Amino acid sequence: MLILRRTLKRLATTFVTLLGAAVIVFFVIRVVPGNPIAMMLPPGASEADIDRLKSLYGLDKSIVEQFVIWIGGVVQGDFGNSISLRQPVLDLVLGRLPATLELSIMALVIAVFIGGVLALTGTRFRHSKVEAAIDVTNGVALSIPDFLWGLVLVLLFGVLVPIFHISGRISPSLDFDFLTSFYLFESVLRLRFDIWADIVSHMFMPAVALAIPLAAIIAQLLKQSLKETMHLDYVTLARTKGYAENHVITREALPNAILPTLTLVGVQFTFLIGGTVIIERLFSYEGLGNMAIDAVINRDLPLIQGIVILFALIFTGVNLIVDLAYAVLNPRLRHG
């Protein structure tokens, strides 16, 4: 019953959050200087041409009327048409979303693996030079933003030791007809590992650049949580039974210590997707973040609105799932 009430409350919060995001993005981008219609037309275009395009995209109406029309369309799955690309916004956004999701998932997997290894190693060798070295590594990883890590990786593995591709999502020379926009997963399902390797080679550096700061956060939180758990009675009891220290850490302490980290990973995943905006631009990766920058440059209002709403939907959806998963896994909430 407690979980049901928590679910209903979170659903209501999610709806309000999405509505708030829609209101803010709609009105804020309209007060930013710049005329999207003027950017579409050549210099010297007539007033009649400008008025025709304004009417076509509904920009001749008041802002409130525009918002009512737009939000009504969004509710029905119609996000309008892109001004710069002349295509439905929903098709454009859904076409790029798989690329960003694959990149974000790969970054998350790398971050969880590296962060987990560092946390377990730091706990196993606590109060030693190994733990001190891990703490310093985490500090360095956190003090440098992901786009600078991207530049470092380009210099190391794109220029000095060129073993990875530094731009794009797949080599243009590869002739392969994808049925979906999930290139990485589809190439595995169709057993085309040569294409899979090419995609990974393109995706590796942007994924690592995104993963490094997150890995440091995961390592710090999980290590701290493990340290607190290691002092609990049931862990001490496991030691008195003669279990090896590795067993005590991974089998006894880790299952309880990992709960706060799972929550963090869920929240950080949404920030990870947001972080792809700069990283995708840096690596010319054809994802949603790269499209967002083009939309802002072109003042493509419907496309900006569609991308922001999608990001907000992902953010609230992931947080909702994480919150509910935490409630299910936490015995105190599960049993009221």
PDB file of N, CA, C and O in Angstrom, residues 3 6 259 262-263 318-330 333-334:
ATOM      1  N   ILE A   3       3.845   1.472  -1.200  1.00  0.00           N
ATOM      2  CA  ILE A   3       4.455   1.592  -2.529  1.00  0.00           C
ATOM      3  C   ILE A   3       3.451   2.165  -3.526  1.00  0.00           C
ATOM      4  O   ILE A   3       3.803   2.985  -4.380  1.00  0.00           O
ATOM      5  N   ARG A   6       3.173   5.793  -2.953  1.00  0.00           N
ATOM      6  CA  ARG A   6       4.399   6.425  -3.442  1.00  0.00           C
ATOM      7  C   ARG A   6       4.386   6.518  -4.968  1.00  0.00           C
ATOM      8  O   ARG A   6       4.807   7.532  -5.544  1.00  0.00           O
ATOM      9  N   LEU A 259      22.688   0.017  -2.632  1.00  0.00           N
ATOM     10  CA  LEU A 259      21.399   0.686  -2.833  1.00  0.00           C
ATOM     11  C   LEU A 259      21.523   2.197  -3.097  1.00  0.00           C
ATOM     12  O   LEU A 259      20.941   2.699  -4.069  1.00  0.00           O
ATOM     13  N   LEU A 262      22.787   2.728  -6.602  1.00  0.00           N
ATOM     14  CA  LEU A 262      21.809   2.479  -7.662  1.00  0.00           C
ATOM     15  C   LEU A 262      20.953   3.718  -7.901  1.00  0.00           C
ATOM     16  O   LEU A 262      20.668   4.080  -9.051  1.00  0.00           O
ATOM     17  N   THR A 263      20.555   4.370  -6.820  1.00  0.00           N
ATOM     18  CA  THR A 263      19.783   5.598  -6.967  1.00  0.00           C
ATOM     19  C   THR A 263      20.596   6.657  -7.691  1.00  0.00           C
ATOM     20  O   THR A 263      20.114   7.344  -8.600  1.00  0.00           O
ATOM     21  N   VAL A 318      13.119   8.033 -15.985  1.00  0.00           N
ATOM     22  CA  VAL A 318      14.193   7.277 -15.327  1.00  0.00           C
ATOM     23  C   VAL A 318      14.135   7.466 -13.818  1.00  0.00           C
ATOM     24  O   VAL A 318      14.282   6.503 -13.043  1.00  0.00           O
ATOM     25  N   ASN A 319      13.913   8.696 -13.380  1.00  0.00           N
ATOM     26  CA  ASN A 319      13.823   8.944 -11.935  1.00  0.00           C
ATOM     27  C   ASN A 319      12.646   8.207 -11.308  1.00  0.00           C
ATOM     28  O   ASN A 319      12.739   7.713 -10.184  1.00  0.00           O
ATOM     29  N   LEU A 320      11.555   8.140 -12.054  1.00  0.00           N
ATOM     30  CA  LEU A 320      10.394   7.408 -11.555  1.00  0.00           C
ATOM     31  C   LEU A 320      10.714   5.922 -11.394  1.00  0.00           C
ATOM     32  O   LEU A 320      10.404   5.303 -10.365  1.00  0.00           O
ATOM     33  N   ILE A 321      11.369   5.353 -12.412  1.00  0.00           N
ATOM     34  CA  ILE A 321      11.724   3.935 -12.358  1.00  0.00           C
ATOM     35  C   ILE A 321      12.691   3.666 -11.204  1.00  0.00           C
ATOM     36  O   ILE A 321      12.532   2.701 -10.446  1.00  0.00           O
ATOM     37  N   VAL A 322      13.696   4.537 -11.066  1.00  0.00           N
ATOM     38  CA  VAL A 322      14.685   4.356  -9.988  1.00  0.00           C
ATOM     39  C   VAL A 322      14.024   4.460  -8.627  1.00  0.00           C
ATOM     40  O   VAL A 322      14.292   3.662  -7.716  1.00  0.00           O
ATOM     41  N   ASP A 323      13.148   5.430  -8.472  1.00  0.00           N
ATOM     42  CA  ASP A 323      12.478   5.626  -7.188  1.00  0.00           C
ATOM     43  C   ASP A 323      11.622   4.413  -6.825  1.00  0.00           C
ATOM     44  O   ASP A 323      11.627   3.951  -5.678  1.00  0.00           O
ATOM     45  N   LEU A 324      10.899   3.892  -7.825  1.00  0.00           N
ATOM     46  CA  LEU A 324      10.061   2.725  -7.564  1.00  0.00           C
ATOM     47  C   LEU A 324      10.911   1.482  -7.302  1.00  0.00           C
ATOM     48  O   LEU A 324      10.576   0.659  -6.430  1.00  0.00           O
ATOM     49  N   ALA A 325      12.002   1.353  -8.045  1.00  0.00           N
ATOM     50  CA  ALA A 325      12.888   0.210  -7.822  1.00  0.00           C
ATOM     51  C   ALA A 325      13.495   0.257  -6.424  1.00  0.00           C
ATOM     52  O   ALA A 325      13.604  -0.766  -5.734  1.00  0.00           O
ATOM     53  N   TYR A 326      13.850   1.475  -5.989  1.00  0.00           N
ATOM     54  CA  TYR A 326      14.406   1.629  -4.635  1.00  0.00           C
ATOM     55  C   TYR A 326      13.368   1.244  -3.585  1.00  0.00           C
ATOM     56  O   TYR A 326      13.689   0.596  -2.581  1.00  0.00           O
ATOM     57  N   ALA A 327      12.117   1.651  -3.848  1.00  0.00           N
ATOM     58  CA  ALA A 327      11.054   1.325  -2.895  1.00  0.00           C
ATOM     59  C   ALA A 327      10.842  -0.187  -2.812  1.00  0.00           C
ATOM     60  O   ALA A 327      10.594  -0.729  -1.734  1.00  0.00           O
ATOM     61  N   VAL A 328      10.935  -0.868  -3.952  1.00  0.00           N
ATOM     62  CA  VAL A 328      10.740  -2.320  -3.969  1.00  0.00           C
ATOM     63  C   VAL A 328      11.902  -3.030  -3.273  1.00  0.00           C
ATOM     64  O   VAL A 328      11.707  -4.000  -2.527  1.00  0.00           O
ATOM     65  N   LEU A 329      13.120  -2.522  -3.497  1.00  0.00           N
ATOM     66  CA  LEU A 329      14.303  -3.176  -2.932  1.00  0.00           C
ATOM     67  C   LEU A 329      14.485  -2.869  -1.453  1.00  0.00           C
ATOM     68  O   LEU A 329      15.101  -3.643  -0.727  1.00  0.00           O
ATOM     69  N   ASN A 330      13.952  -1.733  -0.995  1.00  0.00           N
ATOM     70  CA  ASN A 330      14.132  -1.335   0.401  1.00  0.00           C
ATOM     71  C   ASN A 330      13.082  -2.026   1.271  1.00  0.00           C
ATOM     72  O   ASN A 330      11.890  -1.745   1.155  1.00  0.00           O
ATOM     73  N   LEU A 333      10.383   0.175   3.134  1.00  0.00           N
ATOM     74  CA  LEU A 333       9.293   0.718   2.325  1.00  0.00           C
ATOM     75  C   LEU A 333       8.382  -0.387   1.812  1.00  0.00           C
ATOM     76  O   LEU A 333       7.182  -0.212   1.676  1.00  0.00           O
ATOM     77  N   ARG A 334       9.007  -1.571   1.505  1.00  0.00           N
ATOM     78  CA  ARG A 334       8.220  -2.667   0.943  1.00  0.00           C
ATOM     79  C   ARG A 334       7.183  -3.174   1.943  1.00  0.00           C
ATOM     80  O   ARG A 334       6.066  -3.516   1.587  1.00  0.00           O
TER      81      ARG A 334
END
